[in-house]
mmCIF file of C-alpha atoms and ligand atoms in Angstrom:
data_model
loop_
_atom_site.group_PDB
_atom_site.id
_atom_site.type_symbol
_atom_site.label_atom_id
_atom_site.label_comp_id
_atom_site.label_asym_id
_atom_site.label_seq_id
_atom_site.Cartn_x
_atom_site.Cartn_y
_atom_site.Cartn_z
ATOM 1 C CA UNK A 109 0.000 0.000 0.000
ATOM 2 C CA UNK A 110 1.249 3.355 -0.772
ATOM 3 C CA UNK A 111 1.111 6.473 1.394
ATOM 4 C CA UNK A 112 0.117 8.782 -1.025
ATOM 5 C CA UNK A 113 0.128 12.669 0.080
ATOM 6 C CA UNK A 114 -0.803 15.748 -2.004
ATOM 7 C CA UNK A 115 -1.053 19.341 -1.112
ATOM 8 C CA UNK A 116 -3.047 22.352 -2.494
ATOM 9 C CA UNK A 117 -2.537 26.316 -2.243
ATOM 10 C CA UNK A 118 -5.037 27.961 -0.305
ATOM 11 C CA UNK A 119 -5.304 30.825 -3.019
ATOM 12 C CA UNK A 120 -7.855 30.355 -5.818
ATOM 13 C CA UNK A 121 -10.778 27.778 -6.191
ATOM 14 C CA UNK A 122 -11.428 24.777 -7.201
ATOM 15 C CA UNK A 123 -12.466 24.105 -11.036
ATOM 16 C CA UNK A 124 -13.874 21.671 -13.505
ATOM 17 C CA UNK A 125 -10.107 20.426 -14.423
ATOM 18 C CA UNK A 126 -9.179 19.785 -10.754
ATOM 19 C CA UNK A 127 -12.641 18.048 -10.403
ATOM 20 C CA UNK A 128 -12.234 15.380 -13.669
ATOM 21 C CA UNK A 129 -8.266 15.444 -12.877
ATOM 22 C CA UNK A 130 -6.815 14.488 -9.604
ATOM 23 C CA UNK A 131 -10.030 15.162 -7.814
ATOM 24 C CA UNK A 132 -11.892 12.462 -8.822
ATOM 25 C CA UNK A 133 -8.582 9.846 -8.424
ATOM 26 C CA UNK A 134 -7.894 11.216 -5.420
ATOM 27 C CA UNK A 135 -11.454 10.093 -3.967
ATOM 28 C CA UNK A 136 -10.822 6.437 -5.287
ATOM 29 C CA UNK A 137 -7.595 6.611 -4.203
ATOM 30 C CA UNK A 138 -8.764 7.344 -0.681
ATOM 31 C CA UNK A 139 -9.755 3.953 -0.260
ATOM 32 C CA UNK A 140 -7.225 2.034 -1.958
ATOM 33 C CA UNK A 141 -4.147 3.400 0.137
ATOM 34 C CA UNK A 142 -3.637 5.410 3.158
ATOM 35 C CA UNK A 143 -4.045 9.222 1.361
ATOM 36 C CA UNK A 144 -2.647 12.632 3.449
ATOM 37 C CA UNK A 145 -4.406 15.923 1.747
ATOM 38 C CA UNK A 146 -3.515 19.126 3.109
ATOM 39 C CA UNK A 147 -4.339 22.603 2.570
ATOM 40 C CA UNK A 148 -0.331 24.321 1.807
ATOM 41 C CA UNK A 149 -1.594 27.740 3.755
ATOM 42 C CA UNK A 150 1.975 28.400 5.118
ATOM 43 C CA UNK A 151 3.190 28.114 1.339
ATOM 44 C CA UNK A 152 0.172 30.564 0.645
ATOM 45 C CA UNK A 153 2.302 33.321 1.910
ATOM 46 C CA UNK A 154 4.979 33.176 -0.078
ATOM 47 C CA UNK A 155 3.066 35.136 -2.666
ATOM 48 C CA UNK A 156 0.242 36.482 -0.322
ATOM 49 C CA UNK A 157 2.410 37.704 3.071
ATOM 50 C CA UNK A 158 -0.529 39.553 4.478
ATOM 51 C CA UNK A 159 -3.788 37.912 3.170
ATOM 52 C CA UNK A 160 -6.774 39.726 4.288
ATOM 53 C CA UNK A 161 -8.779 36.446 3.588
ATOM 54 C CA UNK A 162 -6.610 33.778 4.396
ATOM 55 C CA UNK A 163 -9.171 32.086 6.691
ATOM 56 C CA UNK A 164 -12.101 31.822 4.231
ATOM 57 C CA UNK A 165 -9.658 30.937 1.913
ATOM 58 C CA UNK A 166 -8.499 27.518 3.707
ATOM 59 C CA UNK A 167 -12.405 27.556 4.621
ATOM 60 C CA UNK A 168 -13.305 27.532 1.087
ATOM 61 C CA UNK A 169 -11.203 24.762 -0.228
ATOM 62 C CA UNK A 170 -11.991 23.031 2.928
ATOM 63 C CA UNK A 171 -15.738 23.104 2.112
ATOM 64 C CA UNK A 172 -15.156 22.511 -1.804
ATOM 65 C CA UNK A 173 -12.541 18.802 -1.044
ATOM 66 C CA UNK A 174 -15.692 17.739 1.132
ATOM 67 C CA UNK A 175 -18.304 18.782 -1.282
ATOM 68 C CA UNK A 176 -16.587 17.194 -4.144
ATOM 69 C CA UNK A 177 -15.878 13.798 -2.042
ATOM 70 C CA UNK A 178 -13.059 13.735 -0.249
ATOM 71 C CA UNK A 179 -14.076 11.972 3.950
ATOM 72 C CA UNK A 180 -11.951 13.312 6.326
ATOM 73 C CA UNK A 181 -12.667 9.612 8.224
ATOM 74 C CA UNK A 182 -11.166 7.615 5.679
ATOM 75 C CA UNK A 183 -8.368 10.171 3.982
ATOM 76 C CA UNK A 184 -6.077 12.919 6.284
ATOM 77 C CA UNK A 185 -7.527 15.500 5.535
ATOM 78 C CA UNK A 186 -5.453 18.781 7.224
ATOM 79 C CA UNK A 187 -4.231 22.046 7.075
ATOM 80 C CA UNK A 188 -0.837 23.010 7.124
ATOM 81 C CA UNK A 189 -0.540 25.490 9.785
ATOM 82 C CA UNK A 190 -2.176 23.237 12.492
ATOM 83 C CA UNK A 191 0.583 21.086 12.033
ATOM 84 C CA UNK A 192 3.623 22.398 13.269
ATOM 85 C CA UNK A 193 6.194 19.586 12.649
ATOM 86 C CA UNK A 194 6.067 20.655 9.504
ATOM 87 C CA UNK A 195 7.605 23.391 10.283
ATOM 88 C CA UNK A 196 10.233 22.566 12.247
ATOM 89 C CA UNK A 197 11.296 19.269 10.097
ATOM 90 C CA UNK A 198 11.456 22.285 7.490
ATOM 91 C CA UNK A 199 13.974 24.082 9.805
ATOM 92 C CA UNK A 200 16.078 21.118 10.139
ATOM 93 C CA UNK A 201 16.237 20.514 6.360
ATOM 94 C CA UNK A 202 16.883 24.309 5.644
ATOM 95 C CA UNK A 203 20.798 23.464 7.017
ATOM 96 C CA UNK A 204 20.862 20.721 4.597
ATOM 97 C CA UNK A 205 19.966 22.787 1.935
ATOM 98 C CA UNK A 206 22.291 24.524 -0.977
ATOM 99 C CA UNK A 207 21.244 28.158 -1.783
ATOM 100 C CA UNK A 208 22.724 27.445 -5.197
ATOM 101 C CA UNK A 209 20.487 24.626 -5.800
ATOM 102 C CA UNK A 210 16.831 26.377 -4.521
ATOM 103 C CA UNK A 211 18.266 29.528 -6.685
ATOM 104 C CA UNK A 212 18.201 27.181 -9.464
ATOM 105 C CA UNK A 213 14.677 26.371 -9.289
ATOM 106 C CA UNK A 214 12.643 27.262 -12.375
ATOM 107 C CA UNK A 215 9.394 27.666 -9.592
ATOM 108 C CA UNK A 216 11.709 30.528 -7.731
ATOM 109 C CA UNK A 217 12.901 31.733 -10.992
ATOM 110 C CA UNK A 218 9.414 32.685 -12.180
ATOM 111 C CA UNK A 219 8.414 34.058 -9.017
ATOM 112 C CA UNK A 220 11.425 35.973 -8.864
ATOM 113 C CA UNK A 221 10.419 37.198 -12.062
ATOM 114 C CA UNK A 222 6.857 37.873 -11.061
ATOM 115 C CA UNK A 223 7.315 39.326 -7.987
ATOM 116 C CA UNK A 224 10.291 41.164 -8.300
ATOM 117 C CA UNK A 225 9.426 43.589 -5.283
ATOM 118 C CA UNK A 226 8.458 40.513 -3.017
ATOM 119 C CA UNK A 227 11.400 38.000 -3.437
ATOM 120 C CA UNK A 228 11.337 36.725 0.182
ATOM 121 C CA UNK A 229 13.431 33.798 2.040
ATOM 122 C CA UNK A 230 10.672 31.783 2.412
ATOM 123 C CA UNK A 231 9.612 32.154 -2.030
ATOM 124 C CA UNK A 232 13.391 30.468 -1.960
ATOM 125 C CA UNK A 233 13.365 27.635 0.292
ATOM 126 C CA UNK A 234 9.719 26.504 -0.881
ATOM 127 C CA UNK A 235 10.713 23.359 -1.832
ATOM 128 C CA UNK A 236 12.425 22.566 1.532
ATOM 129 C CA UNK A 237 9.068 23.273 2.621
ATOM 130 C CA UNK A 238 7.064 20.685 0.054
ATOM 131 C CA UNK A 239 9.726 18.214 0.804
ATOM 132 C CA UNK A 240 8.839 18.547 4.843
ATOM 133 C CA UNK A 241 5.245 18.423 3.829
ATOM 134 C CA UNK A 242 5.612 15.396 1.951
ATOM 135 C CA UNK A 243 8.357 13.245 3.748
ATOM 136 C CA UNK A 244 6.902 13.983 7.180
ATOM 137 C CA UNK A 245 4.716 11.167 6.333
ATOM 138 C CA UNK A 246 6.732 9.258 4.913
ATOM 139 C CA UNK A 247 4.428 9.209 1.521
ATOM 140 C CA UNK A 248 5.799 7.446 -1.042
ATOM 141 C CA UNK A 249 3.538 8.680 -4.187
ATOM 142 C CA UNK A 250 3.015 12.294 -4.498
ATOM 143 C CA UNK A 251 0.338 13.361 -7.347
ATOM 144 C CA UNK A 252 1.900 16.193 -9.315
ATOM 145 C CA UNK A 253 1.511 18.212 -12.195
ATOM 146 C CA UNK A 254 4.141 19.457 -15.046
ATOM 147 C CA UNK A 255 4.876 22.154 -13.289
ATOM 148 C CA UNK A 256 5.509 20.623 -9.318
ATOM 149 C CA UNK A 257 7.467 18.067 -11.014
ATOM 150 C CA UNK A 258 11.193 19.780 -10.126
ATOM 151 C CA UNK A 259 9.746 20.389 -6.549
ATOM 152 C CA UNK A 260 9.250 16.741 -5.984
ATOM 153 C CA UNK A 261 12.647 16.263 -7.515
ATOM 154 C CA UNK A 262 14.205 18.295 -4.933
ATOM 155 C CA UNK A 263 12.243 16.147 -2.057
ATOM 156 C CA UNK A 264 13.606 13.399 -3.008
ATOM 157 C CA UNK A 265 16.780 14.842 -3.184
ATOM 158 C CA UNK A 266 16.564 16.240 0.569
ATOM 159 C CA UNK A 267 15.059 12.803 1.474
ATOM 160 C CA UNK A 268 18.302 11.219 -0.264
ATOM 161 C CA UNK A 269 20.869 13.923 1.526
ATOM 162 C CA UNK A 270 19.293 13.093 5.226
ATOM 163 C CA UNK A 271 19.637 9.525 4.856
ATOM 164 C CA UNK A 272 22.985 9.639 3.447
ATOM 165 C CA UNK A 273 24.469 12.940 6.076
ATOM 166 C CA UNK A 274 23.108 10.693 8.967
ATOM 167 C CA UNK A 275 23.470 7.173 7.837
ATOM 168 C CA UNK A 276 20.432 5.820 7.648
ATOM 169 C CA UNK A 277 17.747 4.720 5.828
ATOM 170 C CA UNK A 278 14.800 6.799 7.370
ATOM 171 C CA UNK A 279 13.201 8.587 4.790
ATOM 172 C CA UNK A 280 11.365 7.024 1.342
ATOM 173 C CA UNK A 281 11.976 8.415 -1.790
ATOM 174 C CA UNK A 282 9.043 10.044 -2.644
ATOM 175 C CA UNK A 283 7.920 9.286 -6.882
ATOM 176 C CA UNK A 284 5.215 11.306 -8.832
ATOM 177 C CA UNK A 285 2.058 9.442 -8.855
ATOM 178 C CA UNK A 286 0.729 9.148 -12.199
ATOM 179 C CA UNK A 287 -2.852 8.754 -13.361
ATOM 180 C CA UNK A 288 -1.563 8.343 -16.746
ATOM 181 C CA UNK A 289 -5.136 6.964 -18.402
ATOM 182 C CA UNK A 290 -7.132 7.612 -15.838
ATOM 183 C CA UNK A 291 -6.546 11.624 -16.150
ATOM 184 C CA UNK A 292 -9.185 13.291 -17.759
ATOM 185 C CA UNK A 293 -7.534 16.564 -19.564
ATOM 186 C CA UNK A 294 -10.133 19.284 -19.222
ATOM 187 C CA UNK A 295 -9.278 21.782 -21.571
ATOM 188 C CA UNK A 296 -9.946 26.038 -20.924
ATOM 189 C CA UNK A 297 -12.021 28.288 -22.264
ATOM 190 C CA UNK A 298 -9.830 30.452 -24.387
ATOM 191 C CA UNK A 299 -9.037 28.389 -27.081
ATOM 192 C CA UNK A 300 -5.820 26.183 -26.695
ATOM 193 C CA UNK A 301 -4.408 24.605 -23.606
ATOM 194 C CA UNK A 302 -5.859 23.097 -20.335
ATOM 195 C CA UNK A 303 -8.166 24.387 -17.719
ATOM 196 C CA UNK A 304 -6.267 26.401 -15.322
ATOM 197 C CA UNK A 305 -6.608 28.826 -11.873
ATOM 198 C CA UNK A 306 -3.851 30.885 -13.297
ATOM 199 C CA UNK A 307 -5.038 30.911 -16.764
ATOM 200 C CA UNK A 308 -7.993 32.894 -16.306
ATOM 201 C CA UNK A 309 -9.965 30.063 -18.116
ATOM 202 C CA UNK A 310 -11.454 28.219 -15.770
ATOM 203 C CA UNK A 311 -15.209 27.129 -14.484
ATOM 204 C CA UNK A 312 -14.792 26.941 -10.622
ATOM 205 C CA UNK A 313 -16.875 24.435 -8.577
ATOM 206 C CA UNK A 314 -18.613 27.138 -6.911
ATOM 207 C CA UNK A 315 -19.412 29.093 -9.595
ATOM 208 C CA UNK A 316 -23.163 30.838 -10.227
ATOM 209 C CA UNK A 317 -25.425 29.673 -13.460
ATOM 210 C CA UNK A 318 -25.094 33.222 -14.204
ATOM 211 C CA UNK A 319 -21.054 32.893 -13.792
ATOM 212 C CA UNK A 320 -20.769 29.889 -16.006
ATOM 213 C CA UNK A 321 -23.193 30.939 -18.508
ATOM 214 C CA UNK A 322 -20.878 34.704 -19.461
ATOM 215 C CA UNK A 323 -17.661 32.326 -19.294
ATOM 216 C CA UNK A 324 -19.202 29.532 -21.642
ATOM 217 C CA UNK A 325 -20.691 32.348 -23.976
ATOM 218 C CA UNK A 326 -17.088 34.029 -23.966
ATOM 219 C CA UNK A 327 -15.100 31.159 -25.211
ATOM 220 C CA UNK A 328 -13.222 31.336 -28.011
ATOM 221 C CA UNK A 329 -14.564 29.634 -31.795
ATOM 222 C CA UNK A 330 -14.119 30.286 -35.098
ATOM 223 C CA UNK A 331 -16.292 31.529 -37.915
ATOM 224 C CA UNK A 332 -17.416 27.606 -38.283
ATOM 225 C CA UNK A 333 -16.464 24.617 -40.680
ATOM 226 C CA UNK A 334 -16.015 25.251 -44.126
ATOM 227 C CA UNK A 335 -16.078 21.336 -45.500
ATOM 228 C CA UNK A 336 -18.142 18.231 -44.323
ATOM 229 C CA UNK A 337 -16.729 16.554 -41.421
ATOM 230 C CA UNK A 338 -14.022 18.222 -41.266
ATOM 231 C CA UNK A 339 -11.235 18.082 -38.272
ATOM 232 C CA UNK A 340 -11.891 20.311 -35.818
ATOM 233 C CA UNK A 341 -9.601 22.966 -34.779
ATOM 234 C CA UNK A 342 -8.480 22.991 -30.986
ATOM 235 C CA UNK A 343 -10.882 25.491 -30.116
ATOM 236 C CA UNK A 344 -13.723 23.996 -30.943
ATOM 237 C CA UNK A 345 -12.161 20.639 -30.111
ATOM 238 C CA UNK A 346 -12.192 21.850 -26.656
ATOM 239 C CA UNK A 347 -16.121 22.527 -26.436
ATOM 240 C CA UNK A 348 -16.584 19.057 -27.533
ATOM 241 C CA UNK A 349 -14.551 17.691 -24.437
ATOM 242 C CA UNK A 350 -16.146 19.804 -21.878
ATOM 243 C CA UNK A 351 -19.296 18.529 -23.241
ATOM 244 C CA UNK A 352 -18.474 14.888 -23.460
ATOM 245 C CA UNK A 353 -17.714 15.433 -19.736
ATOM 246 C CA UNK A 354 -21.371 17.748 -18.747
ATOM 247 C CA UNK A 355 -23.631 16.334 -21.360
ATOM 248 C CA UNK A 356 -25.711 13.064 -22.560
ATOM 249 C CA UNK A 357 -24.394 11.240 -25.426
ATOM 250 C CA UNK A 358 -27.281 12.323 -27.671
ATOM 251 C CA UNK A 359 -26.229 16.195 -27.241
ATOM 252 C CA UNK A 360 -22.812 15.578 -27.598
ATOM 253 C CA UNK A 361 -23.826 13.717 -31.079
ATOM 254 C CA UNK A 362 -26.405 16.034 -32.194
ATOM 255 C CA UNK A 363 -23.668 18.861 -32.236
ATOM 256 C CA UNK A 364 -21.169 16.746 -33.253
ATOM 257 C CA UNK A 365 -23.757 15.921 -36.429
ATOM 258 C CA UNK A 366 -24.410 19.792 -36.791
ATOM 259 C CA UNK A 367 -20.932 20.150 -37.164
ATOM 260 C CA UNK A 368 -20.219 17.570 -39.560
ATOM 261 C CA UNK A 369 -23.294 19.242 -41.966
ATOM 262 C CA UNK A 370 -21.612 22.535 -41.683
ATOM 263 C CA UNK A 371 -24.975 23.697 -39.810
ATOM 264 C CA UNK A 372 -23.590 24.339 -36.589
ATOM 265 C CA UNK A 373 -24.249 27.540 -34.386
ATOM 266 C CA UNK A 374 -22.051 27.689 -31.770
ATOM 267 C CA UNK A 375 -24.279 29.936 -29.970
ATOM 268 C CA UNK A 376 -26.753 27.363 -29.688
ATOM 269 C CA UNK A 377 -24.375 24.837 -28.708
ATOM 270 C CA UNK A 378 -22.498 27.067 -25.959
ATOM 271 C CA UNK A 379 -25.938 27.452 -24.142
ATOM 272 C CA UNK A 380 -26.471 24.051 -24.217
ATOM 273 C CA UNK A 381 -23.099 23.371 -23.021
ATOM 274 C CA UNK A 382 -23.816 25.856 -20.287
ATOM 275 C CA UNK A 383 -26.806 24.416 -19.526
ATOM 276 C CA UNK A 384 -25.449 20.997 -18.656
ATOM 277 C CA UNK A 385 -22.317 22.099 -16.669
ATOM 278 C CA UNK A 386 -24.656 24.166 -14.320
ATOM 279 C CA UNK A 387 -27.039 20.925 -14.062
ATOM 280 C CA UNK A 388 -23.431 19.457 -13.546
ATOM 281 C CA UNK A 389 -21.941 21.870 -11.216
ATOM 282 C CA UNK A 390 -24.852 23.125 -9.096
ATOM 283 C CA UNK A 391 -25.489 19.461 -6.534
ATOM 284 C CA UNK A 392 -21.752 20.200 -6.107
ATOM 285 C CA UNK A 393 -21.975 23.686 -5.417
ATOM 286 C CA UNK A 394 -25.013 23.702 -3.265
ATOM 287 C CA UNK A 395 -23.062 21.058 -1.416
ATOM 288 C CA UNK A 396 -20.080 23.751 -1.097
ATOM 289 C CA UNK A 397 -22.202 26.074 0.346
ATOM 290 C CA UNK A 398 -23.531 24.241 2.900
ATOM 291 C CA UNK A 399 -20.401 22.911 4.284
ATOM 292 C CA UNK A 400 -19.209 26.229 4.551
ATOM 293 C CA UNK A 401 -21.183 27.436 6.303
ATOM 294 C CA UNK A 402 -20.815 24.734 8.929
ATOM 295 C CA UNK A 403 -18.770 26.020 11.260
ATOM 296 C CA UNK A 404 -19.304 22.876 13.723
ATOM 297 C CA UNK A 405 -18.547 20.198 11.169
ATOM 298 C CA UNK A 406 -15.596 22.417 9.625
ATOM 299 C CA UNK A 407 -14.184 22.468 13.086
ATOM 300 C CA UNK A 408 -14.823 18.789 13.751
ATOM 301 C CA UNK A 409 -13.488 18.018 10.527
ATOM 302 C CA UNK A 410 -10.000 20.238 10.856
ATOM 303 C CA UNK A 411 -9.586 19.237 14.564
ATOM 304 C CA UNK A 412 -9.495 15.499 13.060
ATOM 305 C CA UNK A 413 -7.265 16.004 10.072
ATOM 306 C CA UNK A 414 -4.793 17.823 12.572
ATOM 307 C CA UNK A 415 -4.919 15.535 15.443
ATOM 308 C CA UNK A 416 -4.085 12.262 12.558
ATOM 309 C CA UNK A 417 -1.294 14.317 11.115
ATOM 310 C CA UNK A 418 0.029 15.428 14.366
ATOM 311 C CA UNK A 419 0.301 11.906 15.356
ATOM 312 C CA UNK A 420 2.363 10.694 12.534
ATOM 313 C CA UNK A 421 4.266 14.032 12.332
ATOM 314 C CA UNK A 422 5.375 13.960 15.774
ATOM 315 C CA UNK A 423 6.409 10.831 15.353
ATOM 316 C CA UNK A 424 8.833 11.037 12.398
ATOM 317 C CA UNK A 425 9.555 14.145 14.113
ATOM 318 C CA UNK A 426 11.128 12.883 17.293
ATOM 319 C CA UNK A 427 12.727 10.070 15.022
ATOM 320 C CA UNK A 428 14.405 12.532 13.391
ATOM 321 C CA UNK A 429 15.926 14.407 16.365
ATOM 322 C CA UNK A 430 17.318 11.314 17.328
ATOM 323 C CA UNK A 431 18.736 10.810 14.102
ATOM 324 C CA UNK A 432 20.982 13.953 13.996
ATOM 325 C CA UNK A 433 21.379 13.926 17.817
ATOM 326 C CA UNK A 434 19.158 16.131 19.630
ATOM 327 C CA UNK A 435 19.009 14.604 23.278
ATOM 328 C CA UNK A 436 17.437 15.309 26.491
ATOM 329 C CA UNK A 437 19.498 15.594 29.349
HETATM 330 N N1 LIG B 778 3.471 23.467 -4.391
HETATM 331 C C1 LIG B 778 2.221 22.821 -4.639
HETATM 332 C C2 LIG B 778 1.455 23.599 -5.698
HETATM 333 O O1 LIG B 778 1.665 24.761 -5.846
HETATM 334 C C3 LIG B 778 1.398 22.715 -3.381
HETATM 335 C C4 LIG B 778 2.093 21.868 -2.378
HETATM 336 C C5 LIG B 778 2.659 22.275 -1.210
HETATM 337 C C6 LIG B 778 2.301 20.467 -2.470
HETATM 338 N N2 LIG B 778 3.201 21.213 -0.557
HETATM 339 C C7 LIG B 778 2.993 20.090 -1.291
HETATM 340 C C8 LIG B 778 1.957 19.498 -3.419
HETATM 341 C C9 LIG B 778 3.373 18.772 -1.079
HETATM 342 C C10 LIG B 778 2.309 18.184 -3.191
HETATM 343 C C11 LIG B 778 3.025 17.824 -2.028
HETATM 344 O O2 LIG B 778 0.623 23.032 -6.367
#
């Protein structure tokens, strides 16, 4: 059995690609191996240092990994910042860490670049971080995408360093988890590419008819097909695969005919598609609201996510003070 662990930013929603992506593994998954899912709000202010919403934010993707499936009595289910072995296994890693190697980091690099006025200690040693997020447990699959790949690299590598600086063999080597098949690739609105917080393309879980109906009328087409059956171009492509996803077979064909007779509107079909993703999304978002504003089960939930991670934590924790020679007197 693996211990698989993953970890989400507490900035931005939830949207249709997390929810056919890892989301819907990750609730499988839950039963098939012993599954850690946090909410990465220290990491949060690495970008935000002074969020004015920080709370609803962890609140919100609290609300929306219950909604969508996720039971905090079978998976961990925690946030960061109530675990503080995190921290200081991230403190103890930091002096086994190379400044050359974090500056070398294409995530730092970007943010560097992004945030030029903002380029803070802890934007720098955010992989140390990940990697005392992830080998805290002990988790030996991490689910990643492209661009968290180099992050898990360097876990592994400051998983490697410990056990070789202290002579042991204490911490797994953490590998990506991949879905391969089983990863649905939701594509965005705006023509090419997937579904993405940061792309400004994106149909959040807790998003209003209203909301999804401007962003679904917004996406990008073309001035429509010119020859019968013809390939269609990645734009439209892309409607077709959020529909396959929302809609019954028998829409997804009649459009699919349409376009094949060169008598497709796409204004007809992007209300349609609308349509079905709100039929789709609102159970789920309902749900979201709900759990939100459940204070008492939010607490009950967080209280048990913490107290299971604590446990484990501490004890890798005190393991590891051994290790390098902390000692009581
Ligand atoms: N850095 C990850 C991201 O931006 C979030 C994250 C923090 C994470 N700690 C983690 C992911 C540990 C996996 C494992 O998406």
């Amino acid at each position: 059995m693996d211990i698989v662990l993953s970890g989400i930013r507490s900035t931005g929603n939830l949207h249709l690609g997390n929810y056919f992506g890892a989301l819907k593994n990750f609730i499988k998954m839950q039963h098939e191996n012993q599954c850690y899912f946090f909410i990465a709000d220290f990491h949060s202010l690495t970008t935000h240092p002074t969020p004015a919403d920080l709370h609803s934010n962890v609140r919100q993707v609290l609300a929306e990994y219950l909604a969508a499936g996720l039971d905090p009595e079978v998976a961990t289910l925690y946030i960061q910042s109530d675990v503080p072995e995190i921290a200081e296994l991230y403190l103890l890693l930091n002096m086994n860490a190379y400044i050359g190697e974090l500056e070398r980091t294409t995530t730092f690099k970007d943010k560097v670049r992004k945030q030029p006025e903002n380029v803070n200690a802890g934007l720098l040693t955010y992989p140390v971080l990940m990697a005392a997020d992830i080998i805290i447990h002990k988790a030996t699959k991490v689910p990643v995408g492209k661009d968290q790949e180099q992050n898990l690299e360097m876990a592994r590598k400051f998983a490697k360093r410990f056990n070789r600086m202290y002579n042991v063999s204490f911490f797994p080597e953490p590998q990506p988890y991949n879905f391969g098949q089983k990863l649905v690739k939701i594509p965005g609105l705006d023509g090419s590419g997937k579904m993405g917080k940061s792309e400004g393309n994106a149909i959040n879980l807790s998003d209003t008819e209203e909301v999804i109906r401007k962003k679904v009328m917004r996406a990008v087409t073309d001035s429509g097909p010119t020859k019968m059956n013809q390939t269609k171009p990645e734009p439209i492509q892309n409607l077709f695969t959020l529909m396959e996803v929302v809609s019954s077979k028998d829409t997804v064909e009649y459009y699919n005919e349409k376009y094949n007779q060169c008598a497709i509107r796409y204004g007809d079909m992007k209300k349609q598609l609308a349509a079905d993703i709100n039929t789709f999304i609102s159970p789920i978002r309902e749900k979201i609201i709900e759990i939100y504003n459940d204070t008492s089960y939010l607490h009950k939930v967080a209280e048990l996510g913490a107290q299971k991670a604590r446990e484990n934590a501490s004890k890798t924790l005190k393991e590891v003070r051994e290790i390098i020679g902390f000692k009581k007197f």
